[in-house]
Coordinates of C-alpha atoms in Angstrom, one line a residue:
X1092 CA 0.0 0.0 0.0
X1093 CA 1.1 4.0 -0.8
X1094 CA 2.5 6.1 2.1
X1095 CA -1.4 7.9 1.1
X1096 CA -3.5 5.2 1.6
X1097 CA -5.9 6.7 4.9
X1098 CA -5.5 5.2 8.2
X1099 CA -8.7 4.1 8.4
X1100 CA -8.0 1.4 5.6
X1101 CA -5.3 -0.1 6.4
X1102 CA -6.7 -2.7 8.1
X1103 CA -9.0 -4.0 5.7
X1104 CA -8.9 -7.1 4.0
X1105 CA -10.7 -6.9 0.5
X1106 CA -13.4 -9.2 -0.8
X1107 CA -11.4 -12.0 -3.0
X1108 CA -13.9 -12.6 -6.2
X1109 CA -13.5 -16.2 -7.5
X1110 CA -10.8 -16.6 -10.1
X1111 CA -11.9 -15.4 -14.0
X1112 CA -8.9 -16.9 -15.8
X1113 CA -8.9 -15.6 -19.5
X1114 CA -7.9 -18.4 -21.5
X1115 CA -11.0 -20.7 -21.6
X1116 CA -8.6 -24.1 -20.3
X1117 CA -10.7 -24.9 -17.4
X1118 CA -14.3 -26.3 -16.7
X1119 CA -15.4 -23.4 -14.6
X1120 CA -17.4 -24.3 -11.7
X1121 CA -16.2 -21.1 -9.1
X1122 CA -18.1 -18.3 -9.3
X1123 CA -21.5 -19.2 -9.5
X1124 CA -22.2 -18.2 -12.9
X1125 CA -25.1 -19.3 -15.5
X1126 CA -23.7 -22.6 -17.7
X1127 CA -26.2 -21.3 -20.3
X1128 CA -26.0 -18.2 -23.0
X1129 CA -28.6 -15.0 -22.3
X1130 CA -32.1 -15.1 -23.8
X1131 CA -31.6 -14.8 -27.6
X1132 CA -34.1 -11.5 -26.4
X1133 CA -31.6 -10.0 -24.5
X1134 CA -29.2 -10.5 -27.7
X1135 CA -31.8 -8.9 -29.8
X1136 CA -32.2 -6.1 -27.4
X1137 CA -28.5 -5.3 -27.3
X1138 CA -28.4 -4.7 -31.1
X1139 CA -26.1 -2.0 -33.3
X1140 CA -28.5 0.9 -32.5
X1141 CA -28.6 0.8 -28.9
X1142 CA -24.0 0.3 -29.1
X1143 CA -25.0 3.3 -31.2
X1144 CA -26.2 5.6 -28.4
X1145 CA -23.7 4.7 -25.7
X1146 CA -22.2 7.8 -26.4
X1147 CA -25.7 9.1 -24.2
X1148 CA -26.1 8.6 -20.8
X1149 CA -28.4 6.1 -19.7
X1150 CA -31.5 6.9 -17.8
X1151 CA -30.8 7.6 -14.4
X1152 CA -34.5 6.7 -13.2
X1153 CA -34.3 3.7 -14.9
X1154 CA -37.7 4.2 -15.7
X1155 CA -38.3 1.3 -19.0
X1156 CA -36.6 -1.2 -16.4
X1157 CA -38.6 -0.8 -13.6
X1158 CA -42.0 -1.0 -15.2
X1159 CA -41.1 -4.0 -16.9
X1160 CA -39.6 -5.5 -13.6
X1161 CA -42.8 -4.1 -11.6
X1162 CA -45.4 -5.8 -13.4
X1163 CA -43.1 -9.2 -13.6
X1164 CA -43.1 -9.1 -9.2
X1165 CA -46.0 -7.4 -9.2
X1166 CA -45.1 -4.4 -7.6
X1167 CA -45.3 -0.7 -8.6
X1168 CA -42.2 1.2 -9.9
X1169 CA -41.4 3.2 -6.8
X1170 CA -40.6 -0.3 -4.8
X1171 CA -37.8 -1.0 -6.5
X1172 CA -34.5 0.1 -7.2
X1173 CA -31.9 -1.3 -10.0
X1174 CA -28.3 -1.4 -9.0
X1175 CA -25.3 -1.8 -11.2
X1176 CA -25.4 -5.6 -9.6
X1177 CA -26.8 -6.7 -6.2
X1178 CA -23.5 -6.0 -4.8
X1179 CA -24.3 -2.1 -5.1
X1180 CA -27.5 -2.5 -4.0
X1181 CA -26.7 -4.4 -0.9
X1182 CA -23.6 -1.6 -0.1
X1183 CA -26.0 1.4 -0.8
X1184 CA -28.5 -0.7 2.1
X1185 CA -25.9 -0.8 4.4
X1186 CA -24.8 3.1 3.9
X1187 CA -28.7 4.0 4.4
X1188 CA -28.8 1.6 7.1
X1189 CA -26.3 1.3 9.8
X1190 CA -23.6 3.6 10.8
X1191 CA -21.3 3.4 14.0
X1192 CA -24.1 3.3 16.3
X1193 CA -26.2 1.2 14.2
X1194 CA -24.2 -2.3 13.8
X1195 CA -25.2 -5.1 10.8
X1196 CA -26.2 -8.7 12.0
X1197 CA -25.4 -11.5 9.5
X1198 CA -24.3 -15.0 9.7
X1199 CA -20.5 -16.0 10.5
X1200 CA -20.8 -18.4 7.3
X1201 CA -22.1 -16.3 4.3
X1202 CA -21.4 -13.9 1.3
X1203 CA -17.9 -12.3 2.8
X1204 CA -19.1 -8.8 0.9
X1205 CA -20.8 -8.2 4.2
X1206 CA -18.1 -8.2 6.6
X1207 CA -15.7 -6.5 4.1
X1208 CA -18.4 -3.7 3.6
X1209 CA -18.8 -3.2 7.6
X1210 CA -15.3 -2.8 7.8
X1211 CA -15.5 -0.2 4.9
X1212 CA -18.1 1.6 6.9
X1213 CA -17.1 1.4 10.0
X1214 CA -19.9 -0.4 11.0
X1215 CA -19.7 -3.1 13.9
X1216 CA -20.7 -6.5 13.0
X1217 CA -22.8 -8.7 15.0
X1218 CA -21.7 -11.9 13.5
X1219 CA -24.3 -15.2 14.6
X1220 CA -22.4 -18.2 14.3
X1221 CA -25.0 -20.9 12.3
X1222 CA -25.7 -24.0 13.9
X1223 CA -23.6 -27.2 13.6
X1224 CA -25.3 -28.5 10.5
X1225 CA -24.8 -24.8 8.7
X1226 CA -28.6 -24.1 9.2
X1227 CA -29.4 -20.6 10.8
X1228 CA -32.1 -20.6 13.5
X1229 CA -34.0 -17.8 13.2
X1230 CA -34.5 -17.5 17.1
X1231 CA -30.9 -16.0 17.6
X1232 CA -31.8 -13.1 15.5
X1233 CA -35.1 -12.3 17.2
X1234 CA -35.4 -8.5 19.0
X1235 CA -31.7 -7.7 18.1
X1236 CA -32.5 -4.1 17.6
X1237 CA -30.2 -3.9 14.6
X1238 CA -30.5 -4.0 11.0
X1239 CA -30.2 -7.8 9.6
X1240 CA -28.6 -9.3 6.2
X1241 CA -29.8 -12.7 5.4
X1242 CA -28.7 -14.6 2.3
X1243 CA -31.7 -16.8 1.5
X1244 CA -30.4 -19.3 0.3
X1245 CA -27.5 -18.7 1.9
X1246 CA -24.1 -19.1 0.2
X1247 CA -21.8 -21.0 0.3
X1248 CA -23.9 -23.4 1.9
X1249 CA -27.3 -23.1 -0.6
X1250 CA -29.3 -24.2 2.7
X1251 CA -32.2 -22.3 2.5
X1252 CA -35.0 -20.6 5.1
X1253 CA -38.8 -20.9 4.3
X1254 CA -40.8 -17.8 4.1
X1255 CA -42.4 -18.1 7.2
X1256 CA -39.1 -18.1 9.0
X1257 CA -37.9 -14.8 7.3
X1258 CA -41.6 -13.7 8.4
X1259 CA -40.9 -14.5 12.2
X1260 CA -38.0 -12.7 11.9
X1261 CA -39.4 -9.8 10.5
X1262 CA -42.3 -9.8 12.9
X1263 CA -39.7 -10.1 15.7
X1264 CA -37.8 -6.8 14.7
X1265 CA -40.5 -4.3 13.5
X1266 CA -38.1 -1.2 14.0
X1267 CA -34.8 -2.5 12.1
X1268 CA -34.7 -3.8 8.6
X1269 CA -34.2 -6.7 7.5
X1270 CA -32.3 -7.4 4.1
X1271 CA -32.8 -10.5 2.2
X1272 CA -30.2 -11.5 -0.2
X1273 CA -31.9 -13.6 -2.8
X1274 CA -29.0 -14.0 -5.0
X1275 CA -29.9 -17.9 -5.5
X1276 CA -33.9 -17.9 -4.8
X1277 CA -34.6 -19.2 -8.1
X1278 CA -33.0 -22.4 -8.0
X1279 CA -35.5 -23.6 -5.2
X1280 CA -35.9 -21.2 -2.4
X1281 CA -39.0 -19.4 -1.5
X1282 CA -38.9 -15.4 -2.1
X1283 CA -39.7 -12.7 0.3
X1284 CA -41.2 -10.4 -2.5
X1285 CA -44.9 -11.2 -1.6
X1286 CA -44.4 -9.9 2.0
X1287 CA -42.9 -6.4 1.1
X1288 CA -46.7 -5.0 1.2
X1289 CA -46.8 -6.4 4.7
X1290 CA -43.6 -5.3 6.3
X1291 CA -42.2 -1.9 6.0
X1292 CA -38.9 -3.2 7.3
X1293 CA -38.0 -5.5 4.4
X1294 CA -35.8 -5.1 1.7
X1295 CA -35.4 -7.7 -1.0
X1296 CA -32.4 -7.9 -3.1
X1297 CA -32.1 -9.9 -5.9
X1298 CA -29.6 -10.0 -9.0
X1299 CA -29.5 -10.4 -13.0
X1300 CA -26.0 -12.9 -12.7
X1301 CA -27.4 -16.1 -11.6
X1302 CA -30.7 -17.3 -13.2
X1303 CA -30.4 -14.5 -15.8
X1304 CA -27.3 -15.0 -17.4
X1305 CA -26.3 -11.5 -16.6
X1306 CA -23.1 -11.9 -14.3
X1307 CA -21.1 -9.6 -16.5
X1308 CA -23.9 -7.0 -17.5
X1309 CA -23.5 -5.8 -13.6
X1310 CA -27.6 -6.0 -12.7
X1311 CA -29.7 -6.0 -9.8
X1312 CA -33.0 -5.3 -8.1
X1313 CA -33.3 -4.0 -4.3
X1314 CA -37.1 -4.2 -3.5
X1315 CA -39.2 -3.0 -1.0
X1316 CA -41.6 -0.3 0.9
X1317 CA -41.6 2.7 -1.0
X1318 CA -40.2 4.8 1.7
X1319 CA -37.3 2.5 1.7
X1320 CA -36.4 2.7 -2.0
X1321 CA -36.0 6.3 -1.8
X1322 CA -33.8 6.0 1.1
X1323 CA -31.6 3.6 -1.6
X1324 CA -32.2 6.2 -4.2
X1325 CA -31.0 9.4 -1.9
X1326 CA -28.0 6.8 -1.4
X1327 CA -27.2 6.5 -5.3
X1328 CA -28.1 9.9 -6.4
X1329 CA -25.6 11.0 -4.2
X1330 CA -22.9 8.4 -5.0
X1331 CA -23.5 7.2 -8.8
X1332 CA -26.7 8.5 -10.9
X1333 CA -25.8 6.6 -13.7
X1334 CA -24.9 3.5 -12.5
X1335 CA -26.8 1.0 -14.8
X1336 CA -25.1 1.5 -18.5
X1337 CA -27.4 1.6 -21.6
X1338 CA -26.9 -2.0 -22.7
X1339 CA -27.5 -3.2 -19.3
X1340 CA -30.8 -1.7 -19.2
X1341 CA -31.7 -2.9 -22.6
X1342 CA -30.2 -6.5 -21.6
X1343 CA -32.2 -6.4 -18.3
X1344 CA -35.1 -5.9 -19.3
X1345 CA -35.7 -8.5 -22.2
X1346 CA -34.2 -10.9 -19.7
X1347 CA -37.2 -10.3 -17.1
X1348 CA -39.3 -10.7 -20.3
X1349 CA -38.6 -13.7 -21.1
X1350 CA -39.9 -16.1 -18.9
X1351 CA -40.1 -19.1 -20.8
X1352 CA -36.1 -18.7 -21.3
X1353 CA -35.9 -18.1 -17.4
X1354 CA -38.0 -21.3 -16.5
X1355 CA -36.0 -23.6 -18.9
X1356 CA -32.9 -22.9 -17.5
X1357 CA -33.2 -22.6 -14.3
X1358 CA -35.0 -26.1 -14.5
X1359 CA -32.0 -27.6 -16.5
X1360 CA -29.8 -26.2 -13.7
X1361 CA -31.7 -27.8 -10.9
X1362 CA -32.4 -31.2 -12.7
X1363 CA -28.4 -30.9 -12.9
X1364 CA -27.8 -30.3 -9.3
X1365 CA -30.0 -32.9 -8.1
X1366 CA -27.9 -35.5 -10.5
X1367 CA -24.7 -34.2 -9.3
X1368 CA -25.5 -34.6 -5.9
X1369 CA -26.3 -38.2 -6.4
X1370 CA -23.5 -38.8 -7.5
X1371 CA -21.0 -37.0 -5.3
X1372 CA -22.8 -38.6 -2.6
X1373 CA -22.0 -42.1 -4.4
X1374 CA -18.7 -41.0 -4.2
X1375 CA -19.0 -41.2 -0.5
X1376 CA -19.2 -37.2 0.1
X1377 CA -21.0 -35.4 2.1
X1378 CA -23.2 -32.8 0.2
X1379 CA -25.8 -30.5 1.9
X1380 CA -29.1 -29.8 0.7
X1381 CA -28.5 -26.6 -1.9
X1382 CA -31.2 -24.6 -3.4
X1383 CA -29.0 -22.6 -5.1
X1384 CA -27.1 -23.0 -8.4
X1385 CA -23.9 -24.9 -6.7
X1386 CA -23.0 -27.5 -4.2
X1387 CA -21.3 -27.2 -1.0
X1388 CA -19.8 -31.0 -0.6
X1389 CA -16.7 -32.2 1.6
X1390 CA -14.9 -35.8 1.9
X1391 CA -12.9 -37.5 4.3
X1392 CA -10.8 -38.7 1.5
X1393 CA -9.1 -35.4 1.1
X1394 CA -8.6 -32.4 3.1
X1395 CA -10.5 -29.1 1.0
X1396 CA -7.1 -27.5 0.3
X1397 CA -5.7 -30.0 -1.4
X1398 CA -8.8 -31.2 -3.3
X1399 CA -9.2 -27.7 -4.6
X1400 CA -5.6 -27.4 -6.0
X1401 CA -6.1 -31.4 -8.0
X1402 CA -8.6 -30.3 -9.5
X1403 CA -7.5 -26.7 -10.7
X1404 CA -4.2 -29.4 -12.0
X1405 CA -7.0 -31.2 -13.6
X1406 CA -8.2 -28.5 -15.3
X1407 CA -11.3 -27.8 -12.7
X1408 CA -12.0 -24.9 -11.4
X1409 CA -14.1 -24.9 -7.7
X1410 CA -14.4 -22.6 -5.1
X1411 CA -12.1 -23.1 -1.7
X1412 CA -12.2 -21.1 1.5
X1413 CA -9.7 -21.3 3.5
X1414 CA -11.8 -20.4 6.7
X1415 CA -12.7 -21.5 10.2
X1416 CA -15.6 -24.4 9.9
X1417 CA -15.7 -25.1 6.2
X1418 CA -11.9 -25.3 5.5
X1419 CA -12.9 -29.0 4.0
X1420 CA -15.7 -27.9 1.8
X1421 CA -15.6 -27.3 -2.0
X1422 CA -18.7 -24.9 -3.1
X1423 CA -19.3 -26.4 -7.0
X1424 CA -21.1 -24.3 -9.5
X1425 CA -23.7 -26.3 -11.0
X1426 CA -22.7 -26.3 -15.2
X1427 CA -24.0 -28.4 -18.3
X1428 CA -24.3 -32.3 -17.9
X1429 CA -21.0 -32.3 -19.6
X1430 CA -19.4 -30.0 -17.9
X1431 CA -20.2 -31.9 -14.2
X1432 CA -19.4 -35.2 -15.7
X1433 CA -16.0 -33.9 -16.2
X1434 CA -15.5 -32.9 -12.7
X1435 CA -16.7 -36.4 -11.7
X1436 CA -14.2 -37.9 -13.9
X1437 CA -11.3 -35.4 -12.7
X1438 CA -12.6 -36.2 -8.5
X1439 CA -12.3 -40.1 -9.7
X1440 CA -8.6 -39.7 -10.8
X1441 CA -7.7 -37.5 -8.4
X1442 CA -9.4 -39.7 -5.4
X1443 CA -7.9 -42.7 -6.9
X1444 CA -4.1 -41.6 -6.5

């Protein structure tokens, strides 16, 4: 770090994204991302006239986006808020939010973004250790008096919370939000989206990267009580007007459009999962029960570390933290049939040495 760096960062230890190697050699099952190519609508929406007018700024209300992404949750415009990914929309909650005096509670095993950004912040962390089995019990976050992240399903588990537990929560903490992070809800969890007319206290975030295809387009969707949303927007409007590009708009919008797309590949993703599960659990691992697009899976066979690095040697790329409690677990990105029967065939030849 520079001599100018401010004090006040020099103790912070930056989210590590999963590794985007540029050369295509791997089967890449790290970062969570769609196995599957955009709608051909979103490809027809991002066509030579719209690269035309990116020398325009986009719309800073968004205004196209969120009418079309209104009447898909059924919701009006002013309840949601698009965010260049749910990342921004999740930071921008947190600035609104919680401060010095008003601390975040999340889990101790979930998306690291949240800890990095309370760090960022200065904001104190209330981290709730999940139970033995990874589950979270909703108890330990009732009357906390803070405001509360939840990733639903949670990641890098994919263990996922009913609706009615969220509910409890939010009944049990009517003067704090409560954020929902449904980055994986459509690969099997229940969303929060029909009780946003019922609690003034929830905020829904959701993203474009997952079941949309959109990881690189930067899209997402923070949703909730009016008065919240414009707490998010006095947030933006201060920090980045623009912050959904052109394309992006364009992109997101034919992707919420096309729901016939959306259902067939999500379904191919979760048909996928529940056949790689069955067979890692063949294989003699252990493999918990995801609702998201990946796996979280151990063995006794082979400590996590070194598991990670055979396969990266076998030209697999999986997810490894090296943290307290799940140093031995592998999160796996669910791909194509093809691409999860070579991982099998790589964890065969690499178990069998």
């Amino acid at each position: 770090m520079s001599r100018f760096l401010s004090p006040t960062l020099e103790a912070l230890t930056p989210y590590t994204p999963g590794e985007q190697p540029q050369d295509q050699q791997y089967i890449k099952l790290n970062t969570n991302e769609s196995p599957y190519m955009p709608s051909p609508a979103v490809v027809a929406a991002v066509n030579e006239a719209e690269v035309e007018k990116l020398r325009l700024y986009s719309d800073p209300a968004c205004a196209q986006l969120l009418r079309t992404a209104a009447a898909h949750f059924g919701l009006q415009p002013d309840q949601i808020m698009p965010g260049n990914g749910s990342d921004e929309n999740l930071f921008f909650a947190l600035r609104a939010f919680c401060d010095e005096r008003h601390p975040l509670a999340y889990a101790d095993i979930t998306y690291g973004c949240y800890g990095v950004w309370c760090s960022l912040l200065h904001i104190p962390g209330n981290v709730i250790p999940l139970k033995e089995d990874f589950t979270l019990d909703p108890a330990d976050y009732y009357g906390l008096g803070q405001t509360i992240v939840i990733a639903n399903p949670n990641a890098p588990t994919g263990i996922a919370l009913p609706r009615e537990a969220i509910e409890g929560i939010l009944q049990a903490n009517p003067d704090n939000v409560v954020i929902v992070d449904e980055a994986y809800v459509d690969f099997g969890g229940e969303s929060c989206v029909p009780l946003i007319d019922r609690y003034d206290n929830l905020l829904v975030v959701q993203t474009f990267s997952k079941s949309r295809q959109l990881a690189g387009a930067r899209l997402g969707l923070a949703m909730g009580n009016a008065k919240l949303i414009a707490d998010l927007n006095r947030v933006k409007f201060g920090m980045n007007p623009y912050n959904i590009n052109r394309l992006t708009l364009k992109a997101g919008q034919a992707a919420l459009e096309d729901t016939a797309y959306f259902d067939r590949t999500r379904a191919a993703v979760v048909e996928t999962r529940n056949w790689t599960k069955q067979q890692l659990e063949a294989r003699g691992f252990a493999v918990l029960d995801s609702r998201a697009n990946f796996l979280f899976a151990s063995t006794k066979r082979k400590d996590g570390g070194t598991l990670y690095k055979k396969l990266k040697e076998n030209g697999v790329l999986v997810r490894h933290f090296d943290a307290p409690r799940i140093a031995d677990w592998l999160r796996i990105t669910i791909g194509t049939p093809q691409q999860m029967q070579g991982l099998l065939a790589a964890l065969d030849k690499i178990l069998e040495e």
